[in-house]
Amino acid sequence: MSYFDAASSAPLHPVARQALHASLDEGWADPARLYREGRRARMLLDAARETAAEAIGCRPDELVFTTSGTRAVHTGIAGALAGRHRVGRHLIVSAVEHSSVLHSAESHRRTGGTVSEVPVLRTGAVSPAAYADALRPDTALACLQSANHEVGTRQPVAAVAEACREAGVPLLVDAAQSLAWGPVEGGWSLLTGSAHKWGGPAGVGVLAVRKGVRYAPQGPADERESGRSPGFENIPAVVAAAASLRAVRAEAAAESVRLRGLTDRIRARVPELVPDVEVVGDPVTRLPHLLTFSCLYVDGETLLHELDREGFSVSSGSSCTSSTLTPSHVLKAMGVLSEGNVRVSLPLATPAEEVDRFLSVLPVAVAAVREKLGAPTAATVAPVRAASPAPDALVVDALGRRCPIPVIELAKVITAVPLGGTVRVLSDDEAARLDIPAWCEMRGQEYVGEEPAARGTAYLVRRVAV
């Protein structure tokens, strides 16, 4: 089985396993106690904090360990907002942040705060100028991920941090996806991370708060971890997390070059091997191990099952793979195709031979899914009609049918109207709002817009290409 979903959770690094087992016998006692076992546990905890702080680029007394990366985000945002409540209650996030950040933002909004969401370019990156424009006198905190978890695009953290510094606003950086590859550049104020993203054990997060940042811990007081992360420290897991971070950093320079070569190969070969594919995300300014592409006329969940049967574990941002049946907020913000979405994120030491095997399996898997769904082929597309004086309008009723059926039905009939004619697609699937315009761009047709319908929404497409 080839595991290609390191962005969700990286396999446990061998160093983490060794450190975890070794510290189980030494780190079980209360590190706050003065007897021998407590002192031994405290030494392990302090050493782990120093190791992690060095890798992150902060002082040891600025770093605390939390019970997860999500808890680190929630704790960091809540504490920073509370510490600057006299300034105001305005929070800034980007449109492609991890759900943990967006959930914190929604919680802040429900309690009377205001939130600005900075849009992104089609690559998935924010514009530093647009981010700077969102800053206000009452902005208490700004948040920006270091790299996107779905498409791999790196964000211009240093430029945004400088804009925040000039405005006197602290910047919290969610660095969960990038910490394995190096420290975050720029003058960030708070930083969060998650150990299982870099090969450490699950259940360990990190929160760094720079000295001088106004911060007020929320919730009941607790004397542990500077009052910022209550509860008894899981010292064996913390030790393993710090040891694995140091280990992956030692491998990062060589592995980043090697894995970038493999993901570059996938980015180049997939459009050659599979028709109607859109590779998304920045092709250059991105994480070395991660790439995402979307396939027209493909159900993402079915494709993932096909690849799983062939021995490949990948993930997807397609709406048909989620319980909400809504497209990924990241793909939606980027304005790219969401159907048939595949995210490949390679763990350290992934063999090149497995990438080659993936490239040989993928075209067959995509073709099989398209055949099951009745995707259009040369034989199924309606014949071209001669031009008529007045553009015809054709209605496609795709109500009650999920991705990618509305787009498949549109593709089958587009040539049934003359050049200049329109197709009106009725759909109640949220993904259609994203995928129909994306299909038009890929096919050279004109997306006219949407209008309300008796049920769902009507999406208008004008035929301008043969």
JSON list of N, CA, C and O in Angstrom, two decimals, residues 53-78:
[
{"chain": "A", "resi": 53, "resn": "ALA", "atom": "N", "xyz": [11.76, 24.66, 20.26]},
{"chain": "A", "resi": 53, "resn": "ALA", "atom": "CA", "xyz": [11.91, 26.11, 20.11]},
{"chain": "A", "resi": 53, "resn": "ALA", "atom": "C", "xyz": [13.01, 26.45, 19.12]},
{"chain": "A", "resi": 53, "resn": "ALA", "atom": "O", "xyz": [12.87, 27.37, 18.30]},
{"chain": "A", "resi": 54, "resn": "GLU", "atom": "N", "xyz": [14.10, 25.70, 19.17]},
{"chain": "A", "resi": 54, "resn": "GLU", "atom": "CA", "xyz": [15.19, 25.94, 18.22]},
{"chain": "A", "resi": 54, "resn": "GLU", "atom": "C", "xyz": [14.72, 25.69, 16.79]},
{"chain": "A", "resi": 54, "resn": "GLU", "atom": "O", "xyz": [15.04, 26.46, 15.87]},
{"chain": "A", "resi": 55, "resn": "ALA", "atom": "N", "xyz": [13.94, 24.62, 16.57]},
{"chain": "A", "resi": 55, "resn": "ALA", "atom": "CA", "xyz": [13.45, 24.32, 15.23]},
{"chain": "A", "resi": 55, "resn": "ALA", "atom": "C", "xyz": [12.43, 25.35, 14.75]},
{"chain": "A", "resi": 55, "resn": "ALA", "atom": "O", "xyz": [12.40, 25.70, 13.56]},
{"chain": "A", "resi": 56, "resn": "ILE", "atom": "N", "xyz": [11.63, 25.87, 15.67]},
{"chain": "A", "resi": 56, "resn": "ILE", "atom": "CA", "xyz": [10.61, 26.85, 15.30]},
{"chain": "A", "resi": 56, "resn": "ILE", "atom": "C", "xyz": [11.20, 28.23, 15.11]},
{"chain": "A", "resi": 56, "resn": "ILE", "atom": "O", "xyz": [10.75, 29.01, 14.27]},
{"chain": "A", "resi": 57, "resn": "GLY", "atom": "N", "xyz": [12.23, 28.55, 15.91]},
{"chain": "A", "resi": 57, "resn": "GLY", "atom": "CA", "xyz": [12.84, 29.87, 15.82]},
{"chain": "A", "resi": 57, "resn": "GLY", "atom": "C", "xyz": [12.29, 30.82, 16.87]},
{"chain": "A", "resi": 57, "resn": "GLY", "atom": "O", "xyz": [12.02, 31.98, 16.57]},
{"chain": "A", "resi": 58, "resn": "CYS", "atom": "N", "xyz": [12.14, 30.32, 18.09]},
{"chain": "A", "resi": 58, "resn": "CYS", "atom": "CA", "xyz": [11.66, 31.16, 19.18]},
{"chain": "A", "resi": 58, "resn": "CYS", "atom": "C", "xyz": [12.42, 30.80, 20.46]},
{"chain": "A", "resi": 58, "resn": "CYS", "atom": "O", "xyz": [13.21, 29.86, 20.47]},
{"chain": "A", "resi": 59, "resn": "ARG", "atom": "N", "xyz": [12.18, 31.53, 21.52]},
{"chain": "A", "resi": 59, "resn": "ARG", "atom": "CA", "xyz": [12.77, 31.21, 22.81]},
{"chain": "A", "resi": 59, "resn": "ARG", "atom": "C", "xyz": [12.00, 30.08, 23.47]},
{"chain": "A", "resi": 59, "resn": "ARG", "atom": "O", "xyz": [10.79, 29.96, 23.28]},
{"chain": "A", "resi": 60, "resn": "PRO", "atom": "N", "xyz": [12.68, 29.24, 24.25]},
{"chain": "A", "resi": 60, "resn": "PRO", "atom": "CA", "xyz": [11.96, 28.15, 24.93]},
{"chain": "A", "resi": 60, "resn": "PRO", "atom": "C", "xyz": [10.82, 28.64, 25.81]},
{"chain": "A", "resi": 60, "resn": "PRO", "atom": "O", "xyz": [9.78, 27.99, 25.90]},
{"chain": "A", "resi": 61, "resn": "ASP", "atom": "N", "xyz": [11.00, 29.81, 26.47]},
{"chain": "A", "resi": 61, "resn": "ASP", "atom": "CA", "xyz": [9.94, 30.29, 27.35]},
{"chain": "A", "resi": 61, "resn": "ASP", "atom": "C", "xyz": [8.79, 30.96, 26.58]},
{"chain": "A", "resi": 61, "resn": "ASP", "atom": "O", "xyz": [7.83, 31.43, 27.18]},
{"chain": "A", "resi": 62, "resn": "GLU", "atom": "N", "xyz": [8.88, 30.99, 25.25]},
{"chain": "A", "resi": 62, "resn": "GLU", "atom": "CA", "xyz": [7.79, 31.48, 24.43]},
{"chain": "A", "resi": 62, "resn": "GLU", "atom": "C", "xyz": [6.92, 30.33, 23.89]},
{"chain": "A", "resi": 62, "resn": "GLU", "atom": "O", "xyz": [5.89, 30.58, 23.28]},
{"chain": "A", "resi": 63, "resn": "LEU", "atom": "N", "xyz": [7.33, 29.10, 24.15]},
{"chain": "A", "resi": 63, "resn": "LEU", "atom": "CA", "xyz": [6.69, 27.93, 23.54]},
{"chain": "A", "resi": 63, "resn": "LEU", "atom": "C", "xyz": [5.99, 27.08, 24.59]},
{"chain": "A", "resi": 63, "resn": "LEU", "atom": "O", "xyz": [6.56, 26.78, 25.65]},
{"chain": "A", "resi": 64, "resn": "VAL", "atom": "N", "xyz": [4.76, 26.69, 24.29]},
{"chain": "A", "resi": 64, "resn": "VAL", "atom": "CA", "xyz": [4.06, 25.73, 25.14]},
{"chain": "A", "resi": 64, "resn": "VAL", "atom": "C", "xyz": [3.56, 24.59, 24.26]},
{"chain": "A", "resi": 64, "resn": "VAL", "atom": "O", "xyz": [3.36, 24.75, 23.06]},
{"chain": "A", "resi": 65, "resn": "PHE", "atom": "N", "xyz": [3.37, 23.44, 24.91]},
{"chain": "A", "resi": 65, "resn": "PHE", "atom": "CA", "xyz": [2.81, 22.27, 24.22]},
{"chain": "A", "resi": 65, "resn": "PHE", "atom": "C", "xyz": [1.33, 22.16, 24.55]},
{"chain": "A", "resi": 65, "resn": "PHE", "atom": "O", "xyz": [0.91, 22.34, 25.69]},
{"chain": "A", "resi": 66, "resn": "THR", "atom": "N", "xyz": [0.54, 21.87, 23.53]},
{"chain": "A", "resi": 66, "resn": "THR", "atom": "CA", "xyz": [-0.91, 21.71, 23.69]},
{"chain": "A", "resi": 66, "resn": "THR", "atom": "C", "xyz": [-1.30, 20.28, 23.33]},
{"chain": "A", "resi": 66, "resn": "THR", "atom": "O", "xyz": [-0.45, 19.47, 22.93]},
{"chain": "A", "resi": 67, "resn": "THR", "atom": "N", "xyz": [-2.60, 20.00, 23.43]},
{"chain": "A", "resi": 67, "resn": "THR", "atom": "CA", "xyz": [-3.06, 18.63, 23.17]},
{"chain": "A", "resi": 67, "resn": "THR", "atom": "C", "xyz": [-3.31, 18.35, 21.69]},
{"chain": "A", "resi": 67, "resn": "THR", "atom": "O", "xyz": [-3.62, 17.22, 21.34]},
{"chain": "A", "resi": 68, "resn": "SER", "atom": "N", "xyz": [-3.19, 19.36, 20.83]},
{"chain": "A", "resi": 68, "resn": "SER", "atom": "CA", "xyz": [-3.34, 19.16, 19.38]},
{"chain": "A", "resi": 68, "resn": "SER", "atom": "C", "xyz": [-3.03, 20.47, 18.68]},
{"chain": "A", "resi": 68, "resn": "SER", "atom": "O", "xyz": [-2.98, 21.54, 19.31]},
{"chain": "A", "resi": 69, "resn": "GLY", "atom": "N", "xyz": [-2.84, 20.41, 17.36]},
{"chain": "A", "resi": 69, "resn": "GLY", "atom": "CA", "xyz": [-2.66, 21.62, 16.58]},
{"chain": "A", "resi": 69, "resn": "GLY", "atom": "C", "xyz": [-3.91, 22.48, 16.58]},
{"chain": "A", "resi": 69, "resn": "GLY", "atom": "O", "xyz": [-3.83, 23.72, 16.64]},
{"chain": "A", "resi": 70, "resn": "THR", "atom": "N", "xyz": [-5.08, 21.84, 16.55]},
{"chain": "A", "resi": 70, "resn": "THR", "atom": "CA", "xyz": [-6.33, 22.58, 16.59]},
{"chain": "A", "resi": 70, "resn": "THR", "atom": "C", "xyz": [-6.47, 23.32, 17.92]},
{"chain": "A", "resi": 70, "resn": "THR", "atom": "O", "xyz": [-6.86, 24.50, 17.95]},
{"chain": "A", "resi": 71, "resn": "ARG", "atom": "N", "xyz": [-6.13, 22.65, 19.02]},
{"chain": "A", "resi": 71, "resn": "ARG", "atom": "CA", "xyz": [-6.18, 23.31, 20.32]},
{"chain": "A", "resi": 71, "resn": "ARG", "atom": "C", "xyz": [-5.19, 24.48, 20.37]},
{"chain": "A", "resi": 71, "resn": "ARG", "atom": "O", "xyz": [-5.50, 25.53, 20.96]},
{"chain": "A", "resi": 72, "resn": "ALA", "atom": "N", "xyz": [-4.05, 24.34, 19.74]},
{"chain": "A", "resi": 72, "resn": "ALA", "atom": "CA", "xyz": [-3.08, 25.43, 19.71]},
{"chain": "A", "resi": 72, "resn": "ALA", "atom": "C", "xyz": [-3.65, 26.65, 18.98]},
{"chain": "A", "resi": 72, "resn": "ALA", "atom": "O", "xyz": [-3.50, 27.79, 19.42]},
{"chain": "A", "resi": 73, "resn": "VAL", "atom": "N", "xyz": [-4.33, 26.40, 17.85]},
{"chain": "A", "resi": 73, "resn": "VAL", "atom": "CA", "xyz": [-4.95, 27.49, 17.10]},
{"chain": "A", "resi": 73, "resn": "VAL", "atom": "C", "xyz": [-6.04, 28.16, 17.92]},
{"chain": "A", "resi": 73, "resn": "VAL", "atom": "O", "xyz": [-6.07, 29.40, 18.05]},
{"chain": "A", "resi": 74, "resn": "HIS", "atom": "N", "xyz": [-6.96, 27.37, 18.46]},
{"chain": "A", "resi": 74, "resn": "HIS", "atom": "CA", "xyz": [-8.06, 27.94, 19.25]},
{"chain": "A", "resi": 74, "resn": "HIS", "atom": "C", "xyz": [-7.53, 28.73, 20.44]},
{"chain": "A", "resi": 74, "resn": "HIS", "atom": "O", "xyz": [-8.02, 29.83, 20.74]},
{"chain": "A", "resi": 75, "resn": "THR", "atom": "N", "xyz": [-6.54, 28.16, 21.14]},
{"chain": "A", "resi": 75, "resn": "THR", "atom": "CA", "xyz": [-5.97, 28.83, 22.31]},
{"chain": "A", "resi": 75, "resn": "THR", "atom": "C", "xyz": [-5.25, 30.11, 21.92]},
{"chain": "A", "resi": 75, "resn": "THR", "atom": "O", "xyz": [-5.40, 31.14, 22.58]},
{"chain": "A", "resi": 76, "resn": "GLY", "atom": "N", "xyz": [-4.46, 30.03, 20.84]},
{"chain": "A", "resi": 76, "resn": "GLY", "atom": "CA", "xyz": [-3.70, 31.20, 20.41]},
{"chain": "A", "resi": 76, "resn": "GLY", "atom": "C", "xyz": [-4.59, 32.35, 19.98]},
{"chain": "A", "resi": 76, "resn": "GLY", "atom": "O", "xyz": [-4.37, 33.51, 20.36]},
{"chain": "A", "resi": 77, "resn": "ILE", "atom": "N", "xyz": [-5.62, 32.06, 19.19]},
{"chain": "A", "resi": 77, "resn": "ILE", "atom": "CA", "xyz": [-6.52, 33.11, 18.72]},
{"chain": "A", "resi": 77, "resn": "ILE", "atom": "C", "xyz": [-7.30, 33.72, 19.88]},
{"chain": "A", "resi": 77, "resn": "ILE", "atom": "O", "xyz": [-7.40, 34.95, 20.01]},
{"chain": "A", "resi": 78, "resn": "ALA", "atom": "N", "xyz": [-7.84, 32.87, 20.75]},
{"chain": "A", "resi": 78, "resn": "ALA", "atom": "CA", "xyz": [-8.63, 33.37, 21.86]},
{"chain": "A", "resi": 78, "resn": "ALA", "atom": "C", "xyz": [-7.79, 34.24, 22.79]},
{"chain": "A", "resi": 78, "resn": "ALA", "atom": "O", "xyz": [-8.23, 35.32, 23.24]}
]
